[in-house]
Amino acid sequence: MQFTNEELKQKINEYKKKLSVTVVAHFYQRDEVFEMGDITGDSLELAIKTRDDNSEFVVFCGVGFMGQSVKVLSPNKRVVMPKAACCAMAVMIDGIQFDSSVKALNEAGIPNENILPITYINSNADVKAKVGEMGGMVCTSSNAKKIITTALQEGKKILFVPDRCLGQNIANQMGLKSCVIGDGSSLLDADIICFNGFCSVHQLFTVEDIKFYRKKYPGILIAVHPECDPAICSAADFVGSTSQLIKYIRELPIEQKVAVGTEFNLVNRLRPKNTFVLSSTKPECPTMNETTLKDVYAVLKSIDEGEPLNEIFVDEKTQKWAKIALERMLAL
């Protein structure tokens, strides 16, 4: 039987009243799914907020690594996902590729005791665990500079995975040298050595897009996410995480035009006017947009029937070390 969106919303709300569930939704979700969220935010914000929630089930509307982070920080909660979607950046690296990256540093003359790994939160639990076991920690786009500043006090080389753009942008902000494994640069000369991963959505923005908007709207501001290419960030007026972008843009006078370089769904709901998407194409995250109202309804129905769909499980060893990596970040 086919339901309209309004009928699905009604049925979802009925299940939310009936079951011990909390629906959480990431900022990049479709509007109609985002509206169903009891808790909304970016990936780390959601993991922290759900830790204090008393519901038995967390219904996580997002991508896999986010659901894993909730499970790692709150192992007693049952975490299910309406859609078993994955983050393209997160799957660019796994435990084997992490080990290969460490080996590349070793072969360049950097022993393990001189390496401090940091993983962007946009990574799967197995990579977080590898990082935690090596004495490293997790970072987000909002706290990466603080995490790296603290890490450098140990006098070690930073191995930054998986997002090369975030690693390079932080290095540029701090006046440090960075390189990407495999780009031919000397690893010994770099302070931050980056894995060659990236966000496909944030690669859509170009310097030509910035030039176009500056020419069309003199005085316009350009605000971008640090997952964008360093050339984009260097040409922007403001660079910040999802939460930082929201705060920056909402505090602008409504008459101030701003073009934003991040995911379409977020930009689209920021302000009623004078806000533009910094791209000639629609920068919509395909995996974030896999989740539909029908999926949310189906997973709630499965919980009610006692056979939850898409439940997240993390093995004991991975859970232990991934949690240590996350908690080292939270302690700062």
Coordinates of C-alpha atoms in Angstrom, one line a residue, residues 89-313:
M89 CA 34.8 9.3 2.1
A90 CA 34.7 6.9 5.0
V91 CA 34.9 3.9 2.7
M92 CA 38.0 5.2 0.9
I93 CA 40.0 3.9 3.8
D94 CA 39.8 0.7 5.9
G95 CA 42.1 -0.9 8.5
I96 CA 44.3 -2.4 5.8
Q97 CA 44.8 0.9 4.0
F98 CA 45.5 2.6 7.3
D99 CA 48.3 0.0 8.0
S100 CA 49.6 0.6 4.5
S101 CA 49.8 4.4 5.2
V102 CA 51.7 3.8 8.4
K103 CA 54.1 1.5 6.4
A104 CA 54.6 4.3 3.8
L105 CA 55.8 6.6 6.6
N106 CA 58.0 3.8 8.0
E107 CA 59.6 3.4 4.6
A108 CA 60.3 7.1 4.4
G109 CA 62.2 6.9 7.7
I110 CA 59.5 7.7 10.2
P111 CA 59.2 5.0 12.9
N112 CA 55.9 4.3 14.6
E113 CA 57.0 6.0 17.8
N114 CA 57.3 9.3 15.8
I115 CA 53.8 9.0 14.3
L116 CA 50.6 10.4 15.9
P117 CA 47.5 9.4 13.8
I118 CA 44.4 11.6 13.8
T119 CA 41.3 10.5 12.0
Y120 CA 38.5 12.7 10.9
I121 CA 35.2 11.6 12.4
N122 CA 34.1 10.7 8.8
S123 CA 35.7 7.3 9.1
N124 CA 34.4 3.9 10.0
A125 CA 34.9 2.3 13.4
D126 CA 37.7 0.0 12.3
V127 CA 39.9 3.0 11.3
K128 CA 39.0 4.9 14.5
A129 CA 40.1 1.8 16.5
K130 CA 43.4 1.6 14.6
V131 CA 44.0 5.2 15.4
G132 CA 43.1 4.7 19.0
E133 CA 45.4 1.7 19.4
M134 CA 48.3 3.8 18.0
G135 CA 47.8 6.5 20.6
G136 CA 45.8 8.8 18.3
M137 CA 42.4 10.4 18.4
V138 CA 39.4 11.6 16.4
C139 CA 38.7 15.1 15.2
T140 CA 35.8 17.0 13.6
S141 CA 36.0 19.8 11.1
S142 CA 35.2 22.3 14.0
N143 CA 37.9 21.1 16.4
A144 CA 40.6 19.8 14.0
K145 CA 42.8 22.8 14.5
K146 CA 42.7 22.5 18.3
I147 CA 43.3 18.7 18.1
I148 CA 46.3 19.1 15.8
T149 CA 47.7 21.9 17.9
T150 CA 47.6 19.7 21.0
A151 CA 49.0 16.7 19.0
L152 CA 51.9 18.6 17.7
Q153 CA 53.1 19.3 21.3
E154 CA 54.3 15.7 21.3
G155 CA 56.8 16.5 18.6
K156 CA 55.5 13.8 16.2
K157 CA 54.5 13.7 12.6
I158 CA 50.7 13.8 12.2
L159 CA 49.2 11.1 10.0
F160 CA 45.8 12.6 9.0
V161 CA 43.1 10.3 7.6
P162 CA 41.0 10.1 5.5
D163 CA 40.3 13.7 4.2
R164 CA 43.3 15.3 2.5
C165 CA 41.5 18.6 2.1
L166 CA 40.7 19.1 5.8
G167 CA 44.3 18.1 6.7
Q168 CA 45.8 20.5 4.1
N169 CA 43.4 23.4 5.0
I170 CA 44.3 23.1 8.7
A171 CA 48.0 23.0 7.9
N172 CA 47.6 26.2 5.8
Q173 CA 45.7 27.9 8.6
M174 CA 48.5 27.0 11.1
G175 CA 51.4 27.8 8.8
L176 CA 52.5 24.2 8.7
K177 CA 53.7 22.0 5.8
S178 CA 51.5 19.2 4.6
C179 CA 51.7 16.6 1.9
V180 CA 49.5 13.8 0.5
I181 CA 50.8 10.2 0.6
G182 CA 51.6 9.2 -3.0
D183 CA 51.8 12.8 -4.5
G184 CA 55.6 12.6 -4.8
S185 CA 56.3 15.0 -1.9
S186 CA 58.8 14.2 0.8
L187 CA 57.0 12.8 3.8
L188 CA 60.0 13.8 6.0
D189 CA 59.5 17.5 5.3
A190 CA 55.8 17.6 6.2
D191 CA 54.3 18.3 9.6
I192 CA 50.9 16.8 8.5
I193 CA 50.9 13.8 6.2
C194 CA 47.5 13.2 4.7
F195 CA 45.8 10.1 3.3
N196 CA 44.4 10.8 -0.2
G197 CA 40.7 10.8 0.7
F198 CA 38.1 13.4 -0.1
C199 CA 34.4 14.3 0.0
S200 CA 32.9 14.0 -3.5
V201 CA 30.2 16.6 -2.8
H202 CA 32.7 19.3 -1.6
Q203 CA 34.9 18.6 -4.6
L204 CA 32.1 20.1 -6.8
F205 CA 32.9 23.7 -5.8
T206 CA 35.5 25.6 -8.0
V207 CA 37.4 28.9 -8.0
E208 CA 35.4 29.7 -11.1
D209 CA 32.2 29.5 -9.1
I210 CA 33.6 32.0 -6.6
K211 CA 34.6 34.4 -9.4
F212 CA 31.2 34.1 -11.0
Y213 CA 29.4 35.1 -7.8
R214 CA 31.8 37.9 -6.9
K215 CA 31.3 39.3 -10.4
K216 CA 27.5 38.9 -10.4
Y217 CA 27.0 40.2 -6.9
P218 CA 29.7 42.7 -5.8
G219 CA 30.1 42.5 -2.0
I220 CA 28.8 38.9 -1.7
L221 CA 30.4 36.8 0.9
I222 CA 31.7 33.3 0.2
A223 CA 31.4 30.7 3.1
V224 CA 32.7 27.2 2.6
H225 CA 33.3 23.9 4.4
P226 CA 36.9 22.8 5.1
E227 CA 36.3 19.6 3.1
C228 CA 36.6 21.8 0.0
D229 CA 39.8 22.0 -1.9
P230 CA 42.5 24.3 -0.4
A231 CA 42.2 26.7 -3.4
I232 CA 38.5 27.2 -2.6
C233 CA 39.1 27.8 1.1
S234 CA 41.9 30.3 0.4
A235 CA 39.5 32.3 -1.9
A236 CA 36.6 32.2 0.6
D237 CA 35.7 34.8 3.2
F238 CA 34.8 32.2 5.8
V239 CA 35.7 28.6 6.3
G240 CA 33.9 26.5 8.9
S241 CA 32.3 23.3 9.9
T242 CA 28.6 22.6 9.4
S243 CA 27.6 24.1 12.8
Q244 CA 30.0 27.0 12.3
L245 CA 28.6 27.8 8.8
I246 CA 25.0 27.7 10.2
K247 CA 26.0 30.2 13.0
Y248 CA 27.9 32.5 10.7
I249 CA 25.2 32.7 8.0
R250 CA 22.3 33.1 10.4
E251 CA 24.1 36.0 12.1
L252 CA 24.5 37.9 8.9
P253 CA 22.1 40.8 8.1
I254 CA 19.4 39.4 5.9
E255 CA 20.3 41.9 3.1
Q256 CA 23.9 40.5 3.0
K257 CA 24.2 38.1 0.1
V258 CA 26.2 34.9 0.7
A259 CA 27.2 31.9 -1.4
V260 CA 27.7 28.7 0.5
G261 CA 30.0 25.8 -0.4
T262 CA 28.5 22.8 1.3
E263 CA 25.7 20.2 0.9
F264 CA 22.5 21.5 -0.8
N265 CA 19.9 20.4 1.7
L266 CA 21.6 22.3 4.5
V267 CA 22.1 25.5 2.4
N268 CA 18.5 25.3 1.2
R269 CA 17.1 25.6 4.7
L270 CA 19.5 28.2 6.1
R271 CA 17.9 31.6 5.2
P272 CA 14.8 32.6 3.3
K273 CA 16.7 34.9 0.9
N274 CA 20.1 36.1 -0.3
T275 CA 21.7 32.7 0.2
F276 CA 23.1 30.9 -2.8
V277 CA 24.6 27.5 -3.5
L278 CA 28.2 27.9 -4.6
S279 CA 27.9 25.6 -7.6
S280 CA 26.6 25.4 -11.1
T281 CA 25.4 21.8 -10.2
K282 CA 23.3 20.6 -7.3
P283 CA 25.8 19.5 -4.6
E284 CA 23.6 16.9 -3.0
C285 CA 25.1 14.0 -1.1
P286 CA 23.8 10.9 -2.8
T287 CA 24.1 8.6 0.2
M288 CA 22.7 11.1 2.7
N289 CA 19.7 11.4 0.4
E290 CA 19.1 7.7 0.2
T291 CA 17.0 7.8 3.4
T292 CA 13.3 8.4 2.7
L293 CA 10.2 8.8 4.9
K294 CA 9.2 5.3 3.7
D295 CA 12.5 4.0 5.1
V296 CA 11.9 5.7 8.5
Y297 CA 8.4 4.2 8.7
A298 CA 9.7 0.7 7.7
V299 CA 12.4 0.7 10.4
L300 CA 10.0 1.8 13.1
K301 CA 7.5 -0.9 11.9
S302 CA 10.3 -3.5 12.2
I303 CA 11.1 -2.4 15.7
D304 CA 7.4 -2.7 16.7
E305 CA 7.3 -6.2 15.2
G306 CA 10.4 -7.2 17.2
E307 CA 12.8 -7.6 14.2
P308 CA 14.7 -4.4 13.8
L309 CA 16.1 -3.6 10.4
N310 CA 19.7 -2.4 9.8
E311 CA 20.9 -2.7 13.3
I312 CA 24.5 -1.5 14.0
F313 CA 26.9 -3.8 15.7

